[in-house]
Amino acid sequence: MKTLNDRLAALQASTAANTLGGILRGIEKESLRVTPEGCLAHTSHNQRLGSALTHPEITTDFSESLLEFITKPHSSVEGALQQLDLIHRYTLSEIGDELLWANSMPCFLRGDDDIPVAQYGSSNVAQMKTIYRLGLGERYGRLMQTIAGVHYNFSFPDSFWQTLQTLEQHTGTLQDFKTQRYFDLIRNFRRYFWLLLYLFGAAPAVCPSFVQGREHNLVRLGGSGSSLHGPFATSLRMGDLGYQSKAQQSLVVNYNNLPDYLKTLCGAITQPHDEYQRIGLKDSNGNYHQLNDGVLQIENEFYSSIRPKRTAKSGETALSALYLRGVEYIEVRCIDLNPFTPLGIEAEQLHFIDTFLLYCLLQPSPPSNTTEAQQLANNQQAVVYNGRDPQLELMDNGKPRSLNEWATSLLTDMQPVAKLLDQSEGSHLHSGVTQKQIAKINDPSLTPSAQILEALKDKQQSFFEFSLEKAASYATYFKRRPLEGETLDHYRRVAEQSIADQAALEVSETEDFDTYRKKFYEQYNYCQEQAKLTHWED
């Protein structure tokens, strides 16, 4: 097996460094719309923003109040952030006095009934999207679905893959090589992403309304009942208070290769679950509660820190796209909104994640098994709740290892990877940012999670008050820089066109929804015979 140093030496001796300049990155950023008082906005998706179904940059996620901003793929981090900035400036100019919540953990909520499910119109694909969200509410409750985050889409250019394929003497097709190596990256990402939670986790506290009626081990902050927190917590969003599901706890997805990945997820979609069977598909009036009664309604319901992705065609499932055309890019899903920056994400963090992802690709990545999968889940929970505890130990190949020592070792190993990226761009950005993270290991007070708790204590604010202050401040920041001229005209045209596109789709459809849904689920037939969940040998 080639070592990290072997691969680095081979890449440095080739033209591969130059090809890394073709890396593409895209950002998907979620934000709750709230009133000036910090309550969830109950207004419908503003038509001046366009159609949530067909607009390429502005849509909604679970709730009508949960906006999602999507950039196109960019060859630079700065380009993606510039587009995200434009979307924010346009949106804040069109939603009146409403604000965008600046934290991953939500604003004050009055319960599930306070959270409106997103609506997308009357077309079949629109109904699929809304019913899927109704199903999520039935299965997990709507409170959990108000958590916001940042997703980072990332792909290496074919020129890089071609060079790497030649260096590794792989004789199959380029797409097969890319698909397998993306899965190698994903397995290592899952082994090490606890480091990202420590370095960038920004969700150590919540409003009490979020956990009302739920079991938790959080404590009051400063003796006040207005905030709950974990003293050493990093990212509660990524713990059992966030995107977690009892039904999914027994679902151990196999990331060793594409066929096994498809097998386990297709199995979860086609395998009925007793609790969801009791919910039923429809109510007495024939209205759908959920899309199906499987462990998962669709593959997106599986809450993972990273996903292999392929752009799907209209009406095509995400798994079908992967099955037919292989992995195109990966989606990193474990990033909290950073409340100390207006966009919720900044260039330094993304430059480091680029280094981290290339490291995960070049580092040897042995196959995983169920024993390791449980160990990784335990490491994740440990860092979520106690990541800043200087005495914390994680499990590395079945043996305890100090988080501080392991994190320092990983960051040291990443330095030559960062230099390779710098070489491709003619900069020192990646090396500088990677070196900077070591300070956070030596001093946990430098992490965003610690800084949030320190800010609450210094200002004697609740989590709610801190978050609302940030939201109001950033609304002012964006509104002071309104879009003008051709840029403003462009966003207005795109909004109008998206509404026209939605209307045209609704008029053109002739198929009833039951037939559409049936055909959609027939796409999973190729793995019906393998629907039993994969059992891995330990």
Coordinates of C-alpha atoms in Angstrom, one line a residue:
M1 CA 0.0 0.0 0.0
K2 CA 1.4 3.4 -1.0
T3 CA 2.0 5.7 2.0
L4 CA 1.2 9.4 2.2
N5 CA 4.8 10.3 1.6
D6 CA 5.0 8.0 -1.4
R7 CA 2.0 9.7 -3.0
L8 CA 3.2 13.2 -2.2
A9 CA 6.7 12.5 -3.6
A10 CA 5.2 11.1 -6.8
L11 CA 2.8 14.1 -7.2
Q12 CA 5.5 16.6 -6.6
A13 CA 7.7 15.0 -9.2
S14 CA 4.9 15.2 -11.8
T15 CA 2.7 18.0 -13.1
A16 CA 0.0 17.1 -10.7
A17 CA 0.4 20.2 -8.5
N18 CA -0.5 22.4 -11.4
T19 CA -3.8 20.4 -12.0
L20 CA -4.9 21.1 -8.4
G21 CA -5.7 24.6 -9.5
G22 CA -8.8 23.1 -11.2
I23 CA -10.4 22.1 -7.9
L24 CA -14.1 23.1 -7.9
R25 CA -16.0 24.2 -4.7
G26 CA -19.6 25.2 -4.1
I27 CA -21.3 26.3 -0.9
E28 CA -24.8 25.6 0.3
K29 CA -25.7 27.7 3.3
E30 CA -28.9 27.5 5.4
S31 CA -30.4 30.3 7.5
L32 CA -33.6 30.6 9.4
R33 CA -35.7 33.7 8.6
V34 CA -36.7 35.3 11.9
T35 CA -38.7 38.4 13.0
P36 CA -36.9 41.4 14.5
E37 CA -37.9 39.9 17.9
G38 CA -36.1 36.6 17.1
C39 CA -39.1 34.4 16.6
L40 CA -39.5 32.2 13.6
A41 CA -40.9 34.1 10.6
H42 CA -44.3 32.6 9.5
T43 CA -44.5 34.5 6.3
S44 CA -44.4 32.5 3.1
H45 CA -41.3 32.4 0.9
N46 CA -41.0 35.8 -0.6
Q47 CA -41.9 35.8 -4.3
R48 CA -39.4 38.6 -4.9
L49 CA -36.8 35.9 -4.2
G50 CA -38.3 33.7 -6.9
S51 CA -39.5 30.1 -6.9
A52 CA -38.1 27.9 -4.2
L53 CA -38.5 25.0 -6.6
T54 CA -36.7 26.3 -9.6
H55 CA -34.4 29.2 -8.5
P56 CA -30.8 28.1 -9.0
E57 CA -29.4 30.1 -6.0
I58 CA -32.2 30.7 -3.5
T59 CA -34.4 27.9 -2.2
T60 CA -35.8 26.5 1.1
D61 CA -34.9 23.5 3.0
F62 CA -37.2 21.8 5.5
S63 CA -39.3 24.8 6.5
E64 CA -40.8 27.6 4.6
S65 CA -38.7 29.7 7.0
L66 CA -35.4 27.9 6.4
L67 CA -33.7 29.6 3.5
E68 CA -30.9 27.8 1.6
F69 CA -28.4 29.7 -0.6
I70 CA -26.5 27.7 -3.3
T71 CA -23.5 28.9 -5.2
K72 CA -22.3 27.4 -8.5
P73 CA -19.0 25.5 -8.5
H74 CA -16.0 27.9 -8.4
S75 CA -12.3 27.4 -9.0
S76 CA -11.5 29.5 -5.9
V77 CA -12.8 29.7 -2.4
E78 CA -13.0 33.5 -2.8
G79 CA -15.2 33.2 -5.9
A80 CA -17.7 31.0 -4.0
L81 CA -17.8 33.4 -1.0
Q82 CA -18.3 36.4 -3.3
Q83 CA -21.3 34.8 -4.9
L84 CA -22.7 33.9 -1.4
D85 CA -22.2 37.5 -0.4
L86 CA -24.3 38.7 -3.4
I87 CA -27.1 36.3 -2.6
H88 CA -27.2 37.6 1.0
R89 CA -27.3 41.2 -0.1
Y90 CA -30.1 40.5 -2.5
T91 CA -32.1 38.5 0.0
L92 CA -31.8 41.0 2.8
S93 CA -33.0 43.7 0.5
E94 CA -36.2 41.8 -0.3
I95 CA -37.4 40.4 3.0
G96 CA -38.3 43.6 4.8
D97 CA -37.4 43.7 8.4
E98 CA -36.9 40.0 8.7
L99 CA -33.4 38.7 9.7
L100 CA -31.3 35.7 9.0
W101 CA -30.5 33.8 12.2
A102 CA -26.7 33.7 12.5
N103 CA -26.3 30.4 14.4
S104 CA -26.8 26.7 13.5
M105 CA -29.0 26.1 16.6
P106 CA -32.4 27.8 16.1
C107 CA -34.1 30.8 17.5
F108 CA -37.0 30.7 20.0
L109 CA -39.5 28.0 19.0
R110 CA -42.9 27.3 20.4
G111 CA -43.0 23.6 19.3
D112 CA -43.6 21.6 16.1
D113 CA -46.8 23.4 15.3
D114 CA -44.8 26.7 15.1
I115 CA -42.7 25.4 12.2
P116 CA -44.3 25.6 8.7
V117 CA -43.2 22.9 6.2
A118 CA -41.8 24.2 2.9
Q119 CA -44.2 24.5 -0.1
Y120 CA -43.1 24.2 -3.7
G121 CA -46.2 24.3 -5.8
S122 CA -48.5 21.7 -7.4
S123 CA -46.1 19.8 -9.7
N124 CA -45.2 16.2 -8.9
V125 CA -41.6 17.0 -8.0
A126 CA -42.9 19.8 -5.8
Q127 CA -45.3 17.4 -4.0
M128 CA -42.5 14.9 -3.6
K129 CA -40.4 17.6 -1.8
T130 CA -43.2 18.7 0.5
I131 CA -44.4 15.2 1.4
Y132 CA -40.8 14.2 2.1
R133 CA -40.6 17.0 4.6
L134 CA -43.9 16.1 6.1
G135 CA -42.5 12.6 6.6
L136 CA -39.4 14.0 8.3
G137 CA -41.7 15.9 10.7
E138 CA -43.7 12.7 11.4
R139 CA -40.6 10.7 12.0
Y140 CA -38.3 13.0 14.0
G141 CA -40.4 16.0 14.9
R142 CA -40.0 19.4 13.2
L143 CA -37.8 21.0 15.8
M144 CA -34.8 19.0 14.7
Q145 CA -35.3 20.2 11.1
T146 CA -34.7 23.9 12.0
I147 CA -31.0 23.3 12.6
A148 CA -29.0 25.1 9.9
G149 CA -25.5 24.4 8.6
V150 CA -23.1 24.8 5.7
H151 CA -22.6 22.1 3.0
Y152 CA -19.3 22.3 1.0
N153 CA -19.3 20.6 -2.4
F154 CA -15.8 19.7 -3.6
S155 CA -14.3 17.9 -6.7
F156 CA -10.9 17.3 -8.1
P157 CA -10.4 18.1 -11.8
D158 CA -10.1 15.2 -14.3
S159 CA -6.5 16.4 -15.1
F160 CA -5.5 15.6 -11.5
W161 CA -7.3 12.2 -11.6
Q162 CA -5.6 11.3 -14.8
T163 CA -2.2 12.1 -13.4
L164 CA -3.0 10.2 -10.1
Q165 CA -4.4 7.2 -12.1
T166 CA -1.1 7.0 -14.1
L167 CA 1.1 7.3 -11.0
E168 CA -0.9 4.5 -9.3
Q169 CA -0.9 2.3 -12.4
H170 CA -4.7 1.8 -12.3
T171 CA -5.8 0.2 -15.6
G172 CA -9.6 0.6 -15.4
T173 CA -11.7 3.5 -16.6
L174 CA -11.1 7.0 -15.3
Q175 CA -14.6 7.2 -13.8
D176 CA -14.1 3.9 -12.0
F177 CA -10.8 5.1 -10.6
K178 CA -12.4 8.4 -9.5
T179 CA -15.3 6.7 -7.8
Q180 CA -13.2 4.3 -5.8
R181 CA -10.7 7.0 -4.7
Y182 CA -13.6 9.3 -3.6
F183 CA -14.8 6.4 -1.4
D184 CA -11.2 6.1 0.0
L185 CA -11.3 9.8 0.8
I186 CA -14.8 9.4 2.4
R187 CA -13.6 6.6 4.7
N188 CA -10.7 8.7 5.9
F189 CA -12.9 11.8 6.3
R190 CA -15.1 9.8 8.6
R191 CA -12.1 8.6 10.6
Y192 CA -10.7 12.2 11.1
F193 CA -13.6 14.6 10.8
W194 CA -13.8 14.9 14.6
L195 CA -10.9 17.3 14.1
L196 CA -13.1 19.6 12.1
L197 CA -15.7 19.5 14.9
Y198 CA -13.0 20.5 17.4
L199 CA -11.5 23.3 15.3
F200 CA -14.6 24.8 13.8
G201 CA -17.6 23.6 15.9
A202 CA -19.7 26.6 16.7
A203 CA -22.8 25.2 18.5
P204 CA -22.0 24.7 22.2
A205 CA -25.3 26.2 23.5
V206 CA -29.0 26.2 22.7
C207 CA -32.2 27.9 23.7
P208 CA -34.2 25.9 26.2
S209 CA -37.1 25.9 23.8
F210 CA -35.2 23.6 21.5
V211 CA -34.8 20.8 24.1
Q212 CA -38.1 21.2 25.9
G213 CA -39.6 17.8 26.6
R214 CA -36.4 16.0 25.5
E215 CA -33.8 14.2 27.5
H216 CA -30.4 15.9 27.6
N217 CA -27.3 16.4 29.7
L218 CA -26.9 20.2 29.1
V219 CA -26.5 22.6 32.0
R220 CA -27.6 26.1 32.6
L221 CA -25.1 28.8 31.6
G222 CA -24.1 31.1 34.4
G223 CA -26.9 29.8 36.6
S224 CA -29.5 31.3 34.3
G225 CA -32.3 29.3 32.8
S226 CA -32.2 31.3 29.6
S227 CA -29.4 29.2 28.0
L228 CA -28.3 25.6 28.1
H229 CA -24.8 24.4 27.1
G230 CA -22.1 21.8 27.4
P231 CA -19.1 23.2 29.2
F232 CA -16.7 21.4 26.8
A233 CA -19.1 21.1 23.9
T234 CA -18.1 21.9 20.3
S235 CA -21.0 21.2 17.9
L236 CA -24.3 20.1 19.5
R237 CA -25.7 20.1 16.0
M238 CA -23.7 17.0 15.2
G239 CA -24.7 15.1 18.4
D240 CA -27.8 13.3 19.5
L241 CA -29.7 16.6 19.9
G242 CA -29.1 17.3 16.2
Y243 CA -29.6 15.3 13.1
Q244 CA -30.0 11.9 14.8
S245 CA -32.5 9.1 14.5
K246 CA -33.2 6.0 16.6
A247 CA -34.4 4.2 13.4
Q248 CA -31.0 5.0 11.8
Q249 CA -28.9 3.9 14.7
S250 CA -28.9 0.3 13.4
L251 CA -28.1 1.5 9.8
V252 CA -24.4 1.1 9.3
V253 CA -23.7 2.3 5.8
N254 CA -20.8 0.6 3.9
Y255 CA -18.4 3.1 2.4
N256 CA -15.9 0.5 1.1
N257 CA -17.1 0.9 -2.5
L258 CA -20.0 2.1 -4.6
P259 CA -21.9 -1.3 -4.9
D260 CA -21.9 -1.8 -1.1
Y261 CA -22.9 1.8 -0.5
L262 CA -25.8 1.5 -2.9
K263 CA -26.8 -1.9 -1.3
T264 CA -27.0 -0.6 2.2
L265 CA -28.9 2.6 1.4
C266 CA -31.3 0.9 -1.1
G267 CA -31.9 -1.6 1.6
A268 CA -32.8 1.1 4.0
I269 CA -35.2 2.7 1.5
T270 CA -37.0 -0.6 0.5
Q271 CA -37.0 -2.2 4.0
P272 CA -40.2 -1.4 5.9
H273 CA -39.9 -0.1 9.4
D274 CA -42.5 -1.0 12.0
E275 CA -42.9 2.4 13.5
Y276 CA -43.2 4.1 10.1
Q277 CA -45.7 1.5 8.9
R278 CA -47.9 2.4 11.8
I279 CA -47.8 6.1 10.7
G280 CA -49.1 5.0 7.2
L281 CA -48.7 6.6 3.9
K282 CA -51.9 8.6 3.8
D283 CA -54.5 9.9 6.2
S284 CA -58.3 9.1 6.0
N285 CA -58.7 11.9 3.4
G286 CA -56.0 10.4 1.1
N287 CA -53.4 13.0 1.9
Y288 CA -49.8 11.7 2.2
H289 CA -48.0 11.7 5.6
Q290 CA -44.8 10.4 4.1
L291 CA -43.3 9.1 0.9
N292 CA -42.8 5.5 2.1
D293 CA -42.6 3.4 5.2
G294 CA -38.9 2.4 4.9
V295 CA -36.1 3.2 7.3
L296 CA -35.4 6.0 4.9
Q297 CA -37.9 7.7 2.6
I298 CA -35.1 8.7 0.2
E299 CA -31.3 8.7 0.4
N300 CA -31.2 12.3 1.6
E301 CA -32.8 11.2 4.9
F302 CA -29.6 9.5 5.9
Y303 CA -27.8 11.9 8.2
S304 CA -24.2 11.7 7.3
S305 CA -21.2 14.0 7.7
I306 CA -20.1 13.5 4.1
R307 CA -21.8 12.1 0.9
P308 CA -20.7 10.9 -2.5
K309 CA -22.7 12.9 -5.1
R310 CA -23.6 12.9 -8.8
T311 CA -25.7 15.5 -10.4
A312 CA -29.1 13.9 -10.9
K313 CA -31.4 14.4 -13.9
S314 CA -35.0 15.5 -13.4
G315 CA -37.0 12.8 -11.7
E316 CA -33.9 10.7 -11.1
T317 CA -32.9 9.5 -7.6
A318 CA -29.5 10.4 -6.2
L319 CA -28.6 6.7 -5.9
S320 CA -29.6 6.0 -9.5
A321 CA -27.3 8.9 -10.7
L322 CA -24.5 7.3 -8.7
Y323 CA -25.2 3.8 -9.9
L324 CA -25.3 4.9 -13.6
R325 CA -22.5 7.5 -13.7
G326 CA -20.3 7.1 -10.6
V327 CA -19.2 9.7 -8.1
E328 CA -18.8 13.3 -9.5
Y329 CA -18.0 15.2 -6.2
I330 CA -18.3 15.0 -2.5
E331 CA -20.5 17.0 -0.1
V332 CA -19.1 17.9 3.3
R333 CA -22.0 18.3 5.7
C334 CA -20.5 18.8 9.2
I335 CA -19.9 22.5 9.1
D336 CA -21.7 24.8 11.7
L337 CA -22.6 28.4 10.9
N338 CA -19.9 30.6 12.4
P339 CA -21.7 33.5 14.2
F340 CA -18.6 35.6 14.1
T341 CA -18.6 36.1 10.4
P342 CA -21.5 37.6 8.3
L343 CA -21.6 34.7 5.8
G344 CA -21.4 32.0 8.4
I345 CA -18.3 30.7 6.8
E346 CA -14.9 32.3 5.9
A347 CA -12.0 31.7 3.5
E348 CA -9.5 30.4 6.1
Q349 CA -11.8 27.6 7.2
L350 CA -12.5 26.5 3.6
H351 CA -8.8 26.6 2.7
F352 CA -8.1 24.3 5.6
I353 CA -11.0 22.0 4.6
D354 CA -9.4 21.8 1.1
T355 CA -6.1 20.7 2.7
F356 CA -8.0 18.2 4.9
L357 CA -9.8 16.6 2.0
L358 CA -6.6 16.2 -0.1
Y359 CA -5.0 14.7 3.0
C360 CA -7.9 12.2 3.3
L361 CA -7.4 11.2 -0.4
L362 CA -3.7 10.7 -0.2
Q363 CA -3.5 9.0 3.2
P364 CA -3.9 5.2 3.0
S365 CA -7.5 4.2 3.5
P366 CA -8.1 0.6 4.5
P367 CA -11.6 -0.9 4.2
S368 CA -13.9 -0.2 7.2
N369 CA -16.1 -2.6 9.2
T370 CA -18.9 -2.5 11.8
T371 CA -16.4 -2.3 14.7
E372 CA -14.7 0.7 13.3
A373 CA -18.0 2.3 12.4
Q374 CA -19.1 2.1 16.1
Q375 CA -15.7 3.5 17.2
L376 CA -16.1 6.5 14.9
A377 CA -19.6 7.2 16.1
N378 CA -18.3 7.1 19.7
N379 CA -15.4 9.5 18.8
Q380 CA -17.9 11.9 17.2
Q381 CA -20.1 12.0 20.3
A382 CA -17.1 12.4 22.6
V383 CA -15.9 15.5 20.6
V384 CA -19.4 16.9 20.3
Y385 CA -19.9 17.0 24.0
N386 CA -16.3 17.1 25.5
G387 CA -14.0 18.1 22.6
R388 CA -12.4 20.9 24.6
D389 CA -11.7 18.8 27.6
P390 CA -7.8 18.7 27.8
Q391 CA -8.0 15.1 29.2
L392 CA -10.2 13.8 26.4
E393 CA -9.1 10.5 24.8
L394 CA -10.5 9.0 21.6
M395 CA -10.2 5.5 20.2
D396 CA -7.7 5.0 17.4
N397 CA -7.8 1.5 16.0
G398 CA -9.2 0.2 19.2
K399 CA -6.7 1.9 21.5
P400 CA -7.1 5.1 23.5
R401 CA -5.3 8.2 22.2
S402 CA -5.2 11.7 23.5
L403 CA -7.2 14.1 21.3
N404 CA -4.5 16.8 21.7
E405 CA -1.7 14.4 20.6
W406 CA -3.6 12.9 17.7
A407 CA -4.8 16.3 16.4
T408 CA -1.2 17.7 16.5
S409 CA 0.0 14.6 14.7
L410 CA -2.7 15.0 12.0
L411 CA -1.9 18.7 11.5
T412 CA 1.8 18.0 11.2
D413 CA 1.1 15.4 8.6
M414 CA -1.0 17.8 6.7
Q415 CA 1.7 20.4 6.3
P416 CA 3.3 18.9 3.1
V417 CA -0.3 18.5 1.7
A418 CA -0.9 22.2 2.3
K419 CA 2.3 23.0 0.5
L420 CA 1.3 21.0 -2.5
L421 CA -1.9 23.0 -2.7
D422 CA 0.0 26.3 -2.2
Q423 CA 2.3 25.2 -5.1
S424 CA -0.7 24.9 -7.4
E425 CA -1.9 28.4 -6.5
G426 CA 1.4 30.2 -6.0
S427 CA 0.4 31.2 -2.5
H428 CA 1.1 30.3 1.2
L429 CA -2.6 30.3 2.2
H430 CA -3.0 26.6 2.9
S431 CA 0.2 26.2 4.8
G432 CA -0.5 29.3 6.9
V433 CA -4.0 28.2 7.8
T434 CA -2.9 24.7 8.7
Q435 CA -0.2 25.9 10.9
K436 CA -2.6 28.3 12.6
Q437 CA -4.9 25.4 13.7
I438 CA -2.2 24.0 16.0
A439 CA -2.7 27.0 18.3
K440 CA -6.3 25.9 18.8
I441 CA -5.0 22.5 19.9
N442 CA -2.7 24.1 22.4
D443 CA -5.3 26.6 23.6
P444 CA -9.0 25.5 23.3
S445 CA -10.1 29.0 24.2
L446 CA -9.3 30.0 20.6
T447 CA -12.0 27.7 19.1
P448 CA -15.3 29.2 18.0
S449 CA -17.2 27.1 20.5
A450 CA -15.2 28.4 23.4
Q451 CA -15.4 32.0 22.1
I452 CA -19.2 31.8 21.9
L453 CA -19.4 30.7 25.5
E454 CA -16.9 33.4 26.5
A455 CA -18.9 36.0 24.7
L456 CA -22.1 35.0 26.5
K457 CA -20.4 35.2 29.9
D458 CA -18.6 38.5 29.1
K459 CA -21.8 40.3 27.9
Q460 CA -24.0 38.4 30.4
Q461 CA -26.2 37.5 27.4
S462 CA -28.3 34.4 26.7
F463 CA -27.6 32.3 23.6
F464 CA -30.8 33.8 22.2
E465 CA -29.8 37.4 22.9
F466 CA -26.3 36.8 21.5
S467 CA -27.7 35.2 18.3
L468 CA -30.3 37.9 17.7
E469 CA -27.7 40.7 18.2
K470 CA -25.5 39.0 15.5
A471 CA -28.5 38.6 13.1
A472 CA -29.4 42.2 13.4
S473 CA -25.8 43.4 13.0
Y474 CA -25.3 41.3 9.8
A475 CA -28.6 42.4 8.3
T476 CA -27.4 46.0 8.7
Y477 CA -24.0 45.0 7.2
F478 CA -25.6 43.5 4.0
K479 CA -28.2 46.2 3.6
R480 CA -25.6 48.9 3.7
R481 CA -24.2 47.3 0.5
P482 CA -27.3 46.9 -1.7
L483 CA -26.9 45.4 -5.2
E484 CA -27.0 47.9 -8.0
G485 CA -27.1 48.1 -11.8
E486 CA -26.7 45.0 -13.8
T487 CA -26.1 42.8 -10.8
L488 CA -29.5 43.8 -9.2
D489 CA -31.2 43.4 -12.6
H490 CA -29.7 39.9 -13.0
Y491 CA -31.1 38.7 -9.6
R492 CA -34.5 40.2 -10.4
R493 CA -34.6 38.5 -13.8
V494 CA -33.5 35.1 -12.3
A495 CA -36.3 35.4 -9.7
E496 CA -38.9 36.2 -12.4
Q497 CA -37.7 33.4 -14.7
S498 CA -37.8 30.9 -11.9
I499 CA -41.5 31.7 -11.2
A500 CA -42.2 31.3 -14.9
D501 CA -40.4 28.0 -15.0
Q502 CA -42.4 26.7 -12.0
A503 CA -45.7 27.7 -13.7
A504 CA -44.7 26.1 -17.0
L505 CA -43.8 22.9 -15.2
E506 CA -47.2 22.8 -13.5
V507 CA -49.1 23.4 -16.7
S508 CA -47.2 20.8 -18.7
E509 CA -47.7 17.9 -16.3
T510 CA -50.3 15.3 -17.2
E511 CA -49.3 12.4 -14.9
D512 CA -51.0 12.0 -11.5
F513 CA -48.9 12.0 -8.4
D514 CA -49.5 8.4 -7.4
T515 CA -48.1 7.2 -10.8
Y516 CA -45.2 9.6 -10.6
R517 CA -44.3 8.4 -7.1
K518 CA -44.5 4.8 -8.2
K519 CA -42.2 5.3 -11.1
F520 CA -39.8 7.2 -8.9
Y521 CA -39.5 4.3 -6.4
E522 CA -39.1 1.8 -9.3
Q523 CA -35.7 3.2 -9.7
Y524 CA -34.6 1.4 -6.6
N525 CA -35.6 -2.0 -8.1
Y526 CA -32.1 -2.8 -9.2
C527 CA -31.1 -3.3 -5.5
Q528 CA -34.4 -4.8 -4.3
E529 CA -32.8 -8.3 -4.1
Q530 CA -29.9 -6.8 -2.0
A531 CA -32.2 -4.9 0.3
K532 CA -31.1 -6.7 3.4
L533 CA -28.7 -4.5 5.3
T534 CA -25.1 -5.3 4.7
H535 CA -23.3 -7.3 7.3
W536 CA -19.6 -6.6 7.5
E537 CA -17.1 -9.1 8.9
D538 CA -15.1 -7.7 11.8

